[in-house]
Coordinates of C-alpha atoms in Angstrom, one line a residue:
M1 CA -8.1 -1.5 -6.9
L2 CA -10.1 -4.5 -5.5
G3 CA -8.4 -6.7 -8.1
I4 CA -5.0 -5.5 -7.0
L5 CA -5.9 -6.1 -3.3
C6 CA -7.0 -9.6 -4.0
L7 CA -3.6 -10.4 -5.6
L8 CA -1.7 -8.9 -2.7
I9 CA -3.5 -10.2 0.4
A10 CA -3.7 -13.9 0.4
A11 CA -7.1 -15.5 0.8
V12 CA -9.1 -12.3 0.3
T13 CA -12.3 -13.0 -1.6
C14 CA -13.0 -11.4 -4.9
G15 CA -16.6 -12.7 -5.0
D16 CA -19.7 -12.5 -2.8
A17 CA -19.2 -13.4 0.8
A18 CA -21.6 -14.3 3.6
K19 CA -20.3 -11.5 5.7
A20 CA -19.8 -7.9 4.7
V21 CA -16.9 -5.8 6.0
T22 CA -17.2 -2.0 5.7
L23 CA -14.6 0.7 6.4
T24 CA -15.6 4.3 6.6
P25 CA -15.2 7.1 5.7
A26 CA -14.3 6.5 2.0
D27 CA -11.9 9.5 1.6
L28 CA -10.2 11.8 4.1
S29 CA -8.1 14.9 3.8
V30 CA -6.8 16.2 7.1
P31 CA -4.0 18.6 8.2
V32 CA -0.8 17.4 9.9
G33 CA -1.3 16.6 13.6
R34 CA -5.1 15.8 13.4
E35 CA -6.5 12.6 14.9
V36 CA -7.9 10.3 12.3
I37 CA -10.6 7.7 13.0
F38 CA -11.5 4.8 10.8
N39 CA -14.7 2.8 11.5
C40 CA -14.6 -0.9 10.7
N41 CA -17.8 -2.9 10.9
I42 CA -17.6 -6.7 10.4
E43 CA -21.3 -7.5 10.6
R44 CA -20.9 -10.7 12.5
D45 CA -18.5 -11.9 15.1
D46 CA -16.6 -15.1 14.2
R47 CA -14.2 -14.8 17.2
D48 CA -11.4 -13.7 15.0
Y49 CA -9.3 -10.5 14.9
I50 CA -9.9 -7.5 12.7
R51 CA -6.7 -6.6 10.9
F52 CA -5.9 -3.1 9.7
Y53 CA -3.6 -2.4 6.8
R54 CA -1.9 0.5 5.1
Q55 CA -1.0 0.5 1.4
F56 CA 1.1 3.0 -0.7
P57 CA 0.4 3.0 -4.4
G58 CA 2.1 0.2 -6.2
N59 CA 3.3 -1.5 -3.0
A60 CA 2.0 -4.5 -1.0
P61 CA -0.2 -3.7 2.0
Q62 CA 1.5 -3.3 5.4
L63 CA -0.3 -4.9 8.4
I64 CA -0.5 -2.3 11.1
L65 CA -2.4 -4.0 13.9
R66 CA -4.8 -6.8 15.0
H67 CA -7.6 -6.3 17.5
R68 CA -10.6 -8.1 19.0
R69 CA -13.1 -6.9 21.7
S70 CA -11.8 -9.4 24.3
L71 CA -8.4 -7.7 24.3
S72 CA -7.5 -4.6 26.3
S73 CA -5.3 -3.3 23.6
P74 CA -4.4 -4.2 20.0
S75 CA -1.3 -6.1 18.9
Y76 CA 1.0 -4.3 16.5
D77 CA 3.0 -5.5 13.6
S78 CA 6.7 -4.7 13.2
G79 CA 7.3 -1.0 12.7
F80 CA 4.1 0.2 14.3
S81 CA 3.3 1.0 17.9
S82 CA 0.7 2.4 20.3
S83 CA 2.4 5.8 20.1
Q84 CA 1.1 6.0 16.5
F85 CA -2.0 3.9 16.3
D86 CA -4.8 2.7 18.6
A87 CA -7.9 0.5 18.2
K88 CA -11.1 0.3 20.2
A89 CA -14.1 -2.0 20.1
S90 CA -17.6 -0.6 21.0
S91 CA -19.2 -4.0 20.3
D92 CA -18.2 -7.4 18.9
V93 CA -18.6 -6.1 15.4
D94 CA -17.8 -2.3 15.6
F95 CA -14.2 -1.2 15.8
K96 CA -12.4 2.2 15.6
V97 CA -8.8 2.4 14.4
I98 CA -7.1 5.7 15.3
I99 CA -4.1 7.5 14.0
K100 CA -3.2 9.7 16.9
Q101 CA -1.4 12.5 15.2
A102 CA -1.4 12.2 11.4
K103 CA 1.9 12.8 9.6
V104 CA 2.4 13.6 5.9
E105 CA 3.9 10.1 5.6
D106 CA 0.5 8.6 6.7
S107 CA -1.0 9.5 3.3
A108 CA -2.0 6.2 1.8
E109 CA -5.0 3.8 1.4
Y110 CA -6.2 1.8 4.4
Y111 CA -8.0 -1.6 4.6
C112 CA -9.7 -3.7 7.2
D113 CA -10.3 -7.5 7.1
T114 CA -11.4 -10.4 9.2
W115 CA -12.3 -14.1 9.0
D116 CA -15.7 -15.3 7.7
S117 CA -16.4 -18.8 9.1
T118 CA -19.4 -19.3 6.9
A119 CA -17.5 -18.7 3.7
A120 CA -14.3 -20.1 5.2
E121 CA -12.3 -17.2 3.9
V122 CA -10.9 -13.8 4.8
V123 CA -13.2 -10.9 3.8
S124 CA -11.9 -7.4 3.3
H125 CA -13.1 -3.9 2.7
G126 CA -11.0 -0.8 2.1
G127 CA -9.9 1.8 -0.2
T128 CA -10.2 4.6 2.4
K129 CA -7.8 7.2 0.9
L130 CA -6.1 9.4 3.5
L131 CA -4.3 12.5 2.4
V132 CA -2.4 14.4 5.2
T133 CA -1.7 17.9 4.1
S134 CA 0.7 20.5 5.4
S135 CA 1.5 24.1 4.7
D136 CA 4.9 22.8 3.6
V137 CA 3.3 20.6 0.9
T138 CA 3.8 22.3 -2.5
P139 CA 2.1 21.5 -5.8
P140 CA 3.8 18.6 -7.6
V141 CA 5.9 19.2 -10.7
V142 CA 4.3 17.3 -13.6
T143 CA 6.0 16.3 -16.9
V144 CA 4.4 14.3 -19.7
F145 CA 6.5 12.4 -22.3
P146 CA 5.3 11.3 -25.7
P147 CA 5.5 7.7 -27.1
S148 CA 8.7 6.6 -28.5
N149 CA 9.2 6.4 -32.2
D150 CA 9.5 2.7 -32.1
E151 CA 6.1 2.4 -30.3
L152 CA 4.5 4.5 -32.9
Q153 CA 5.1 1.7 -35.5
S154 CA 2.6 -0.5 -33.6
K155 CA -1.1 -0.2 -32.8
E156 CA -0.6 1.0 -29.3
A157 CA 1.7 3.5 -27.7
T158 CA 2.4 4.7 -24.2
L159 CA 2.5 8.2 -22.7
V160 CA 4.5 8.7 -19.5
C161 CA 3.7 11.1 -16.7
M162 CA 6.3 11.9 -14.1
A163 CA 5.5 13.8 -10.9
T164 CA 8.0 15.1 -8.4
Q165 CA 6.4 15.9 -5.0
S166 CA 7.1 16.2 -1.3
I167 CA 4.9 13.3 -0.1
P168 CA 4.7 9.6 -1.2
Y169 CA 1.1 9.5 -2.2
A170 CA -1.0 11.2 -4.9
D171 CA -4.0 10.8 -7.1
V172 CA -3.1 10.6 -10.8
T173 CA -5.8 11.2 -13.4
W174 CA -5.4 10.9 -17.2
M175 CA -7.8 12.9 -19.5
A176 CA -8.2 12.9 -23.2
C177 CA -9.9 16.0 -24.8
G178 CA -11.0 17.1 -21.3
R179 CA -12.6 13.7 -20.5
Q180 CA -11.3 10.7 -18.6
A181 CA -9.0 8.8 -20.8
T182 CA -10.2 5.3 -21.8
G183 CA -6.8 3.7 -22.2
A184 CA -5.1 1.4 -19.7
V185 CA -3.4 3.2 -16.8
A186 CA -0.6 1.9 -14.7
T187 CA 0.8 4.0 -11.8
G188 CA 4.0 2.8 -10.1
P189 CA 5.0 3.2 -6.4
A190 CA 6.6 6.4 -5.2
E191 CA 10.3 6.4 -5.3
R192 CA 12.2 8.5 -2.7
E193 CA 14.9 10.7 -4.3
S194 CA 18.2 11.7 -2.6
N195 CA 16.8 15.2 -2.0
G196 CA 13.9 13.8 0.1
N197 CA 11.3 14.3 -2.6
Y198 CA 9.3 11.5 -4.2
K199 CA 8.9 10.6 -7.8
I200 CA 5.8 8.9 -9.2
S201 CA 5.5 7.6 -12.7
S202 CA 2.2 6.8 -14.4
Y203 CA 1.7 5.3 -17.8
L204 CA -1.3 5.6 -20.2
T205 CA -1.6 3.2 -23.2
V206 CA -3.5 4.6 -26.1
Q207 CA -4.3 3.7 -29.7
T208 CA -1.5 5.0 -32.0
S209 CA -4.2 6.2 -34.3
E210 CA -5.6 8.5 -31.6
W211 CA -2.2 9.9 -30.9
N212 CA -1.6 10.5 -34.6
S213 CA -5.0 12.4 -34.8
D214 CA -3.6 15.0 -32.4
V215 CA -5.8 14.1 -29.4
P216 CA -4.6 16.2 -26.4
Y217 CA -3.8 14.1 -23.3
T218 CA -3.6 15.6 -19.8
C219 CA -2.0 14.1 -16.7
K220 CA -3.3 15.6 -13.5
V221 CA -1.6 14.9 -10.1
S222 CA -3.5 15.9 -6.9
L223 CA -2.2 16.2 -3.4
G224 CA -5.4 17.3 -1.6
S225 CA -6.1 20.9 -2.4
Q226 CA -2.7 21.1 -4.2
S227 CA -2.6 19.9 -7.8
A228 CA -0.8 20.3 -11.1
E229 CA -1.3 19.1 -14.6
N230 CA 0.4 19.0 -18.0
T231 CA -1.0 18.4 -21.4
I232 CA 0.7 16.9 -24.5
K233 CA -0.4 16.3 -28.1
K234 CA 1.5 15.2 -31.2
S235 CA 1.5 18.6 -32.9
K236 CA 3.3 20.2 -29.9
C237 CA 6.0 17.6 -29.7
A238 CA 9.4 18.2 -31.2
T239 CA 10.1 16.1 -34.3

């Protein structure tokens, strides 16, 4: 995820920096309507803003707000407002960013960054995964598709997992023989369907020889306490 973030947020460092930025907690699961508090520590004040972002899987980060201790209130980017979010500074380096009443649509990953004058670059920390659950959230419907016949003529082949669900965020895990799969995984952004549900597609690239040896592959999609999975292997596929 750090590599993806570095590609999406300009000037974010991928190496060591003179200043550490931390965002806690690491993962959160809360019911709809709950207040959510993120703690961002920037270690040293360089008289710059802290910036707070939201990112849905497969999409570029969205800047929510900027804040610094000298301001009475944060400034918001387009599409966000004080009715949804707030930020407070307890010191020059300690900030709290607050979602006032979490909605299912707030399920995403969140990031915090600021300027490091010593390293002359923006430094970032994030990956706080927030999942907002509701009694209306039902388990996803998961379908796994085998590689195409054309792909099976090459050394590598791709399995496709498609999940239909009621929220735009989910954790997708691929397993082989009950253990985490070692192949390359790519999960696309959620796509909203005409009925209001969301579709997420995830792709696992495997060695064709493994597929031909009848290894069982499982795609598991989790929405907090709700999850579903589907398993596929060559001998169970129609010829």
